[in-house]
PDB file of N, CA and C in Angstrom:
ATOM      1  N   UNK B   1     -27.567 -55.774 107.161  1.00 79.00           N
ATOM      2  CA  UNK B   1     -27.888 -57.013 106.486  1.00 79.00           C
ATOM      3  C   UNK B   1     -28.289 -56.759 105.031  1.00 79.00           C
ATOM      4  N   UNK B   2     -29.059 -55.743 104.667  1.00 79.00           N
ATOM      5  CA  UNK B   2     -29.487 -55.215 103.876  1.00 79.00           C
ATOM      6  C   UNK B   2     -28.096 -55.025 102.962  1.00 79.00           C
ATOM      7  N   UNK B   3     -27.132 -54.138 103.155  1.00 83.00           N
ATOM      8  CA  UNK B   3     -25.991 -54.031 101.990  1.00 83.00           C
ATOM      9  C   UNK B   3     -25.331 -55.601 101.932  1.00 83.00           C
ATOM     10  N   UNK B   4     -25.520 -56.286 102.748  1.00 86.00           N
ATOM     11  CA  UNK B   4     -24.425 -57.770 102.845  1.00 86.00           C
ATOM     12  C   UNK B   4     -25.043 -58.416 102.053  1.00 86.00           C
ATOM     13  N   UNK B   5     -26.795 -58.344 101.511  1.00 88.00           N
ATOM     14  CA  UNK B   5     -27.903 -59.239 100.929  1.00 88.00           C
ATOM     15  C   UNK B   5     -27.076 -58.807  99.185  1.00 88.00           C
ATOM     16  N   UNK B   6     -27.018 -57.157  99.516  1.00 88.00           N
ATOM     17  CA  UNK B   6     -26.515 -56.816  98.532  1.00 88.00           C
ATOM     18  C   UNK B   6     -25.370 -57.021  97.821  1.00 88.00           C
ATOM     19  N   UNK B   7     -23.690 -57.713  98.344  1.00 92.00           N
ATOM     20  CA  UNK B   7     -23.274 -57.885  97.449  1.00 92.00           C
ATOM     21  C   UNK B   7     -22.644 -59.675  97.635  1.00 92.00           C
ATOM     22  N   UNK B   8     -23.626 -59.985  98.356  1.00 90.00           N
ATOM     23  CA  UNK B   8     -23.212 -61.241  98.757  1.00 90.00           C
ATOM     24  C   UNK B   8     -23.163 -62.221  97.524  1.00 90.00           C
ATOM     25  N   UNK B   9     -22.236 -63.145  96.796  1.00 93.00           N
ATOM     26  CA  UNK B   9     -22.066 -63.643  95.835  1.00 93.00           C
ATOM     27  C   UNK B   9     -22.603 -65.661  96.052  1.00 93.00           C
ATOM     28  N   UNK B  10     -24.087 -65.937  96.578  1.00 94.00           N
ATOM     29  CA  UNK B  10     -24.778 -66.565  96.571  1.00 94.00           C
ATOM     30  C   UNK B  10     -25.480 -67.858  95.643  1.00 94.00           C
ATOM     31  N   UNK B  11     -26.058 -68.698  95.348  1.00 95.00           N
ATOM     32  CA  UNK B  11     -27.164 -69.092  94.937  1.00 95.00           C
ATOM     33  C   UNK B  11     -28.273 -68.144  95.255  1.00 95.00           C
ATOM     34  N   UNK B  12     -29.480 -68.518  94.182  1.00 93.00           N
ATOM     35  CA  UNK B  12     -30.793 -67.561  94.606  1.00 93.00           C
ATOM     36  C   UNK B  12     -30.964 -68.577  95.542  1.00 93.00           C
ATOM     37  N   UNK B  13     -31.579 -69.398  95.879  1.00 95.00           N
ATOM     38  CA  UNK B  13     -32.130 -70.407  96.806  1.00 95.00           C
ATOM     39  C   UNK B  13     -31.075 -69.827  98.257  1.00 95.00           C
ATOM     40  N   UNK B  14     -29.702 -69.847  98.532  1.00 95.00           N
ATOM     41  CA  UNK B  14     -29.661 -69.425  99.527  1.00 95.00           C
ATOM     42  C   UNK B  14     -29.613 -68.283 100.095  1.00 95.00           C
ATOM     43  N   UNK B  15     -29.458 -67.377  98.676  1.00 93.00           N
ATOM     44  CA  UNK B  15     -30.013 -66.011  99.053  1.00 93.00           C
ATOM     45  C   UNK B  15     -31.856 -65.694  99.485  1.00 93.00           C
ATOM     46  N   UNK B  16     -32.380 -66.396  99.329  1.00 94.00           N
ATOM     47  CA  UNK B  16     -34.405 -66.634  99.527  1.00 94.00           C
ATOM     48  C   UNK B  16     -33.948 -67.470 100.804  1.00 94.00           C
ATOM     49  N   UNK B  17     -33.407 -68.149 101.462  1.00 94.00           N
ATOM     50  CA  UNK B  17     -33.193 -68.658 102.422  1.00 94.00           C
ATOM     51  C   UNK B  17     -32.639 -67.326 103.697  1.00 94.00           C
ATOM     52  N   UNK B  18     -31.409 -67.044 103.389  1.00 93.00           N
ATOM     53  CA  UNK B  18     -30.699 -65.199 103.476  1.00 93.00           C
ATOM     54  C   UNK B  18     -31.974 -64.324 104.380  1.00 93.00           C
ATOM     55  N   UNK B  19     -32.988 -63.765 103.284  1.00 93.00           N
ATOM     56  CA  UNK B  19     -33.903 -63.109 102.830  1.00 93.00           C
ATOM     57  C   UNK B  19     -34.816 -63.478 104.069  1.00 93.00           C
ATOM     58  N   UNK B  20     -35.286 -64.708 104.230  1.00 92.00           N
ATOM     59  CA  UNK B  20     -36.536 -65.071 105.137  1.00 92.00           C
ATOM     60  C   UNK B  20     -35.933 -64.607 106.035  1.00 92.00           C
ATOM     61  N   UNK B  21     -34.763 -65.058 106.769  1.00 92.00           N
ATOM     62  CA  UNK B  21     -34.147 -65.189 108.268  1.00 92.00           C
ATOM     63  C   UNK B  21     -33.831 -63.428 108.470  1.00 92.00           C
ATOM     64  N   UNK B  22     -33.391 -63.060 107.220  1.00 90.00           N
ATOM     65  CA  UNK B  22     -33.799 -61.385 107.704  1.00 90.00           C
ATOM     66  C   UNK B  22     -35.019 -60.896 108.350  1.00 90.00           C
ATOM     67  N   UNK B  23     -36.140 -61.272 106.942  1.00 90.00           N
ATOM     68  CA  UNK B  23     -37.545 -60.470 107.587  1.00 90.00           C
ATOM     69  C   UNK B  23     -38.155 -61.337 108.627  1.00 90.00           C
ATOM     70  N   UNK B  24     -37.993 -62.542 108.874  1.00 90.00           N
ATOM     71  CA  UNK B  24     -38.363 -62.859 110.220  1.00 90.00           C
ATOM     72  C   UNK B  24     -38.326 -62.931 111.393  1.00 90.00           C
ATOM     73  N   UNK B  25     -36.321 -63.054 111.219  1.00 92.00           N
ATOM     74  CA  UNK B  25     -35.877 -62.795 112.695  1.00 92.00           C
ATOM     75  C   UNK B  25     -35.383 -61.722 112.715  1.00 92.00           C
ATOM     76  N   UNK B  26     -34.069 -61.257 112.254  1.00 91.00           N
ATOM     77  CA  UNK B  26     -33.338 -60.321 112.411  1.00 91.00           C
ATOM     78  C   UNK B  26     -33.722 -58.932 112.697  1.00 91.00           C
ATOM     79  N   UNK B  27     -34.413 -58.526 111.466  1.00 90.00           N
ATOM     80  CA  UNK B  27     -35.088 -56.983 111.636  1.00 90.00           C
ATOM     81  C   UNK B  27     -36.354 -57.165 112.382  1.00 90.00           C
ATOM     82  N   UNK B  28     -37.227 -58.270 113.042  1.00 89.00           N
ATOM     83  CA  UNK B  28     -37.839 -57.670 113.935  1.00 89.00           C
ATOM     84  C   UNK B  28     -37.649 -57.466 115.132  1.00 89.00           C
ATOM     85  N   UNK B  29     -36.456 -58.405 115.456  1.00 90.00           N
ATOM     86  CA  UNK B  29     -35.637 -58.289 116.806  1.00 90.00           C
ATOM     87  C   UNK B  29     -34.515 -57.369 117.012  1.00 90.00           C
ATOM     88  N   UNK B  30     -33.705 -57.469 116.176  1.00 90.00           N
ATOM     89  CA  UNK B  30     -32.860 -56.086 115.994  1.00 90.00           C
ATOM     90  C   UNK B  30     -32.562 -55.225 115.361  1.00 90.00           C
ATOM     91  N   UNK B  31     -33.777 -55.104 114.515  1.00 85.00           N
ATOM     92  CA  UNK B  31     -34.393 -53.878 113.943  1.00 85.00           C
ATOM     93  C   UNK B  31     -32.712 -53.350 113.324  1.00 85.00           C
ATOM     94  N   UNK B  32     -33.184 -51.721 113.164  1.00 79.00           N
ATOM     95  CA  UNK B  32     -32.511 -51.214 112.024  1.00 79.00           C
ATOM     96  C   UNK B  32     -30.586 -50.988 113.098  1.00 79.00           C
ATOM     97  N   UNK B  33     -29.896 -51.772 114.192  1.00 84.00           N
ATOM     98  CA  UNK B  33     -29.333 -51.555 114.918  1.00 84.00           C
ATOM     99  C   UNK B  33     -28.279 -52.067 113.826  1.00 84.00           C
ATOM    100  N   UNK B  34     -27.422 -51.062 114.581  1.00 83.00           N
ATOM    101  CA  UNK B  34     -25.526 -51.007 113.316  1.00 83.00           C
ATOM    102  C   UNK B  34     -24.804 -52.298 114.192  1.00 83.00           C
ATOM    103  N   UNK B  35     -24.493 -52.891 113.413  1.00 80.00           N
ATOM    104  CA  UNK B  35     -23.549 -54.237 114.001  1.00 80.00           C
ATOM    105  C   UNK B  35     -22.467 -53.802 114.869  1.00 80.00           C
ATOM    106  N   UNK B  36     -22.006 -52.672 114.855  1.00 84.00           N
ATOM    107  CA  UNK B  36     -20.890 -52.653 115.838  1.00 84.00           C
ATOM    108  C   UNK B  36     -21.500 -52.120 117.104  1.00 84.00           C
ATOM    109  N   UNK B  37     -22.489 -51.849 117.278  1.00 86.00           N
ATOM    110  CA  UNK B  37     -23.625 -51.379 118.396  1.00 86.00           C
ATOM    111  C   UNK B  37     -24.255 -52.722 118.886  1.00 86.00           C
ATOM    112  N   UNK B  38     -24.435 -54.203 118.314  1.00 89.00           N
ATOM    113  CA  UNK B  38     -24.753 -54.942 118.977  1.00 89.00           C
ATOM    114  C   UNK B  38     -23.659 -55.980 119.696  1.00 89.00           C
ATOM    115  N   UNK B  39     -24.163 -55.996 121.280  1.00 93.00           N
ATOM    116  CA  UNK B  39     -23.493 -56.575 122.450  1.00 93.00           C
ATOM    117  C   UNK B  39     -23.554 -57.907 122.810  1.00 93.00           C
ATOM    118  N   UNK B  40     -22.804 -58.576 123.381  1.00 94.00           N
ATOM    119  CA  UNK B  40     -23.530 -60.026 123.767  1.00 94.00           C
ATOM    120  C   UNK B  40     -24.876 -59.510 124.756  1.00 94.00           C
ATOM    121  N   UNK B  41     -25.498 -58.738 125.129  1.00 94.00           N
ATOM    122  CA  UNK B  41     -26.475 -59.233 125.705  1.00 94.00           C
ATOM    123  C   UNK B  41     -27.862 -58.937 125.028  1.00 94.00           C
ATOM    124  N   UNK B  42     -26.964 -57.758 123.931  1.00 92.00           N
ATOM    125  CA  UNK B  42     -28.290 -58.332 122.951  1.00 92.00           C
ATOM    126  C   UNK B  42     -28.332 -59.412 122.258  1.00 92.00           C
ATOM    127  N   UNK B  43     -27.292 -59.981 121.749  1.00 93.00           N
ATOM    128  CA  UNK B  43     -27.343 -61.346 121.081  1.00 93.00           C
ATOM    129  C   UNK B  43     -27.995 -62.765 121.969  1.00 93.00           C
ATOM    130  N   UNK B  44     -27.533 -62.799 123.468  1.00 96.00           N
ATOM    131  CA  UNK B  44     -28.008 -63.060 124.224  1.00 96.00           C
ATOM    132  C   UNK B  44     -29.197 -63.170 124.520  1.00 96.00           C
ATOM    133  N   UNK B  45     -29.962 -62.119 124.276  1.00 93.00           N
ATOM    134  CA  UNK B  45     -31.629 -61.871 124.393  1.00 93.00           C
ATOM    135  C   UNK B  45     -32.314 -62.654 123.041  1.00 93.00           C
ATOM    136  N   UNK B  46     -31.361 -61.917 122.116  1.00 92.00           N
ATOM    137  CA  UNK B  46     -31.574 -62.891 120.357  1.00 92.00           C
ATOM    138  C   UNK B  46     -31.895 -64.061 120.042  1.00 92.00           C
ATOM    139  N   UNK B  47     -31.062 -64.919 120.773  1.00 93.00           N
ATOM    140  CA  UNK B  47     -30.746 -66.135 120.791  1.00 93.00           C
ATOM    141  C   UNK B  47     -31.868 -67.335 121.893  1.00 93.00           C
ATOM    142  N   UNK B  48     -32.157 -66.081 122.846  1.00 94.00           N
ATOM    143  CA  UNK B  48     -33.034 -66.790 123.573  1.00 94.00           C
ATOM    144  C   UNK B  48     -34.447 -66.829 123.319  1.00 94.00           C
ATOM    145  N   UNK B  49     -34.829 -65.768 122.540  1.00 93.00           N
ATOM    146  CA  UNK B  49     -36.118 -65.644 121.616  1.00 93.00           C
ATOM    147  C   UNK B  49     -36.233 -66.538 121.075  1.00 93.00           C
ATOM    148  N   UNK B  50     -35.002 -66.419 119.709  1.00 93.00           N
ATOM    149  CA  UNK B  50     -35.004 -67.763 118.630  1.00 93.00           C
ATOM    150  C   UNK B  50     -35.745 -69.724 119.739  1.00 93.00           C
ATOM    151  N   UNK B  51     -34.412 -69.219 120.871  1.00 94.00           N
ATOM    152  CA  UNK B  51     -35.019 -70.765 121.115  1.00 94.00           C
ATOM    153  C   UNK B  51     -36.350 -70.914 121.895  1.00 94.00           C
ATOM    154  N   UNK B  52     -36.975 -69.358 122.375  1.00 92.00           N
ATOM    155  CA  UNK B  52     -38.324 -69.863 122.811  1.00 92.00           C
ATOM    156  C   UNK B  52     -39.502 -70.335 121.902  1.00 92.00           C
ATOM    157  N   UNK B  53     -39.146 -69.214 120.634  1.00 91.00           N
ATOM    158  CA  UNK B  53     -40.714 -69.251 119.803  1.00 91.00           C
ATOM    159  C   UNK B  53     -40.458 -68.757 118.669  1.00 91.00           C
ATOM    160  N   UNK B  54     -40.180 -69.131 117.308  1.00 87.00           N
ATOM    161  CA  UNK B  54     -39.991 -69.210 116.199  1.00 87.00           C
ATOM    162  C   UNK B  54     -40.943 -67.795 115.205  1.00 87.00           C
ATOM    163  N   UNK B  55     -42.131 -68.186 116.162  1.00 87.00           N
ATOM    164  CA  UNK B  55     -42.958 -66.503 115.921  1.00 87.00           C
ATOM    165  C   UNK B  55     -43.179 -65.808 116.257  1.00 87.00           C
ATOM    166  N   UNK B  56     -42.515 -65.743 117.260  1.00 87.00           N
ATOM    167  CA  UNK B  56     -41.709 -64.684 118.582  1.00 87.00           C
ATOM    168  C   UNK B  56     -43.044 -63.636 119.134  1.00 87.00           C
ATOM    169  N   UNK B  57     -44.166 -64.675 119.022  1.00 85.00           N
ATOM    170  CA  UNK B  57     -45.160 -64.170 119.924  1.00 85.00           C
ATOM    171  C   UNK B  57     -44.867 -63.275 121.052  1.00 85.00           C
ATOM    172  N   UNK B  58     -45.883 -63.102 121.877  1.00 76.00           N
ATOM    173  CA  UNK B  58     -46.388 -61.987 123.097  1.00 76.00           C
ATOM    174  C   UNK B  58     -46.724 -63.486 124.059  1.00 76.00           C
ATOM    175  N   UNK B  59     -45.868 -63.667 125.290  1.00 67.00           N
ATOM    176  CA  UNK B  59     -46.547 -64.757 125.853  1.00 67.00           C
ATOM    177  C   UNK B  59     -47.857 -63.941 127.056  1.00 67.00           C
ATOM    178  N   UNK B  60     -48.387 -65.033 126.783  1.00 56.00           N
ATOM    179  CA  UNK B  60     -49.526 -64.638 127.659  1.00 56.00           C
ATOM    180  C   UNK B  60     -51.065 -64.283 126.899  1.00 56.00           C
ATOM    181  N   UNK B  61     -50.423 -64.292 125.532  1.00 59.00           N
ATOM    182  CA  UNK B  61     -51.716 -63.933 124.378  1.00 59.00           C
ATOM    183  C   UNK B  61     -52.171 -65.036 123.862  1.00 59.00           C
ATOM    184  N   UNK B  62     -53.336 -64.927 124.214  1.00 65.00           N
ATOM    185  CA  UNK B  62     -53.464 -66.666 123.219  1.00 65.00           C
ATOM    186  C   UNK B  62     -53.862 -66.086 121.573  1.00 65.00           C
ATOM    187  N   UNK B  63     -53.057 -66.986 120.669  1.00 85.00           N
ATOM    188  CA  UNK B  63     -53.011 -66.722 119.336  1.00 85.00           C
ATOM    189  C   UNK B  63     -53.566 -68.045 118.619  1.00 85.00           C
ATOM    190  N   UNK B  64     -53.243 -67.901 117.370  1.00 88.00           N
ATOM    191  CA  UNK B  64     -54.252 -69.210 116.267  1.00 88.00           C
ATOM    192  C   UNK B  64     -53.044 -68.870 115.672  1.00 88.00           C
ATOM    193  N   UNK B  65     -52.623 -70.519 114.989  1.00 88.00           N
ATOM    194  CA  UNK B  65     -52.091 -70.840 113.903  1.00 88.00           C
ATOM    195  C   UNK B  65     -52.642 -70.958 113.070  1.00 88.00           C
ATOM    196  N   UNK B  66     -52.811 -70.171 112.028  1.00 90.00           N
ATOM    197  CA  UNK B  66     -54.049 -70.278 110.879  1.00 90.00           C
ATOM    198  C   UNK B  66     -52.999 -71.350 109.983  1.00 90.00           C
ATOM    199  N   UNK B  67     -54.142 -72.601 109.235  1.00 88.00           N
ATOM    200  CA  UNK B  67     -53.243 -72.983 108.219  1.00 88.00           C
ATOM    201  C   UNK B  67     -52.763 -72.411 106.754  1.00 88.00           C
ATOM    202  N   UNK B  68     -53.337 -70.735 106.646  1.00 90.00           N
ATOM    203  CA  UNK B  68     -53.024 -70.439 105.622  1.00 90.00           C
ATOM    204  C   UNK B  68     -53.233 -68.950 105.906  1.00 90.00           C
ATOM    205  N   UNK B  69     -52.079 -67.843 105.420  1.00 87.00           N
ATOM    206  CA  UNK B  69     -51.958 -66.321 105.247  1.00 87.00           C
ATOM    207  C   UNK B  69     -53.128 -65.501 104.602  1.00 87.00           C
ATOM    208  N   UNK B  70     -54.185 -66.354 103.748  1.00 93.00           N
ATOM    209  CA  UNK B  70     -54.960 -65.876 103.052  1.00 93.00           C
ATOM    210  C   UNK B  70     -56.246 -65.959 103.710  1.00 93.00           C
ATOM    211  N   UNK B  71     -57.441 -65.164 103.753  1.00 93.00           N
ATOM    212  CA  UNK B  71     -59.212 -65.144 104.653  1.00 93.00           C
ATOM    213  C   UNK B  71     -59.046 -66.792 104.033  1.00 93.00           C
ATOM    214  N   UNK B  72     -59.974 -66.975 104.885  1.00 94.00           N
ATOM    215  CA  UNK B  72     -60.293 -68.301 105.024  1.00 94.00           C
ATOM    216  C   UNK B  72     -61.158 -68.731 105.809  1.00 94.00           C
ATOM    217  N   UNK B  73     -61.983 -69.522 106.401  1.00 94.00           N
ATOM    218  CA  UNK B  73     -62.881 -70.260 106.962  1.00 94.00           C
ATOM    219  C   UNK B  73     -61.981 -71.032 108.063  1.00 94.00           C
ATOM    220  N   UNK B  74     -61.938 -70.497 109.150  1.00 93.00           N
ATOM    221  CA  UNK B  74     -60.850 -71.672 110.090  1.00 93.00           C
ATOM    222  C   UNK B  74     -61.542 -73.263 110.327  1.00 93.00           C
ATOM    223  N   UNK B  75     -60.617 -73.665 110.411  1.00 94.00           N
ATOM    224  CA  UNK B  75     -61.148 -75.433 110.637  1.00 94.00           C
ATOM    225  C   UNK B  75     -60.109 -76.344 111.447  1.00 94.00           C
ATOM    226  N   UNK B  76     -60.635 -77.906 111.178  1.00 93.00           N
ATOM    227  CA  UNK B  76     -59.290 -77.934 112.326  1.00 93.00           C
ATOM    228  C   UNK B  76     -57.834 -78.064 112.473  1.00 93.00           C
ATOM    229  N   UNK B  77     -57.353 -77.411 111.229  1.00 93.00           N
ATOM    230  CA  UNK B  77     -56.395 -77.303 110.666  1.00 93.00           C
ATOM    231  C   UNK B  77     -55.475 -75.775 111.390  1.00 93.00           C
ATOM    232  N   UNK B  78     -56.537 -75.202 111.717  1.00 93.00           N
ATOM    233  CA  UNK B  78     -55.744 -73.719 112.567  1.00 93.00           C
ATOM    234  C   UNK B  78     -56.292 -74.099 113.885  1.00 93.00           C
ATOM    235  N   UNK B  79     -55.056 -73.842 114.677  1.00 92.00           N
ATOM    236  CA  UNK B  79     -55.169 -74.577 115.948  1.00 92.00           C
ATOM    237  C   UNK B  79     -54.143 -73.279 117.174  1.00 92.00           C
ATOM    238  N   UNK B  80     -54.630 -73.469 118.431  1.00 91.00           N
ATOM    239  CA  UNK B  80     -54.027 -72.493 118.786  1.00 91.00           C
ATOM    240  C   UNK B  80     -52.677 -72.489 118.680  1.00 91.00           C
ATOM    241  N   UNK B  81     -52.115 -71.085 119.192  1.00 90.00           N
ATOM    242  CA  UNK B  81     -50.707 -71.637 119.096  1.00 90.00           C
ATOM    243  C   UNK B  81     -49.856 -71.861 120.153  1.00 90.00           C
ATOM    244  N   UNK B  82     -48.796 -73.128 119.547  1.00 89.00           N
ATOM    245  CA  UNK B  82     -47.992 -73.831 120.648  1.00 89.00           C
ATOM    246  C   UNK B  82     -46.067 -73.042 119.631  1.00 89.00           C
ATOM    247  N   UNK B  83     -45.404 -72.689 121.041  1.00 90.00           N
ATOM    248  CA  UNK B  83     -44.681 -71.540 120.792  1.00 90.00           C
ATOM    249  C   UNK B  83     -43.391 -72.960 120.823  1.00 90.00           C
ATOM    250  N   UNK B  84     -42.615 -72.806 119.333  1.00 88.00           N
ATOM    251  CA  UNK B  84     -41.480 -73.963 119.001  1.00 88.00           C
ATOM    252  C   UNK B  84     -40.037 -73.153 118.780  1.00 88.00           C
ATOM    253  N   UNK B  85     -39.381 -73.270 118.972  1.00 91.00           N
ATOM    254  CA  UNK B  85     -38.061 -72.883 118.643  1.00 91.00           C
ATOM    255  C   UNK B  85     -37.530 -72.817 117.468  1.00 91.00           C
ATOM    256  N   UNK B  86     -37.136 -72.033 116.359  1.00 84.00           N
ATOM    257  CA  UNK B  86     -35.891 -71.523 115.636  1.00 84.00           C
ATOM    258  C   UNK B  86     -35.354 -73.505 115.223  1.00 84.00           C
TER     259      UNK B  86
END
């Protein structure tokens, strides 16, 4: 994905669009794996992530949606989290 980011002939906006769906989904689910090495049943597994949970949590963990990446004071704005689909 990484060389395709590279000579892909884009907008910036849909290349920053590109970019997210890499570091969010792609490389943490199928990591550094060579495209001709992935199978339908990994795509399969891929696909079924995407539609369980968008932040592809640990089920069974209870987590917080913080409303913001930065320390903060939680309030009732970070709320636990409810797991949404892709």
């Amino acid at each position: 994905m990484e060389r395709y980011l590279e000579i892909a002939r884009v907008e910036p906006s849909t290349r920053q669009g590109y970019e997210g769906l890499v570091r969010n989904h792609i490389a943490p689910l199928l990591g550094n794996q060579q495209v001709g090495r992935v199978r339908g049943e990994v795509l399969d597994s891929f696909y079924a992530e995407l539609r369980r949970c968008r932040a592809h949590c640990r089920r069974g963990r209870s987590a917080v949606d913080h409303r913001t990446q930065v320390e903060h004071q939680c309030d009732q704005r970070c709320r636990p989290h409810r797991c949404r689909p892709c």
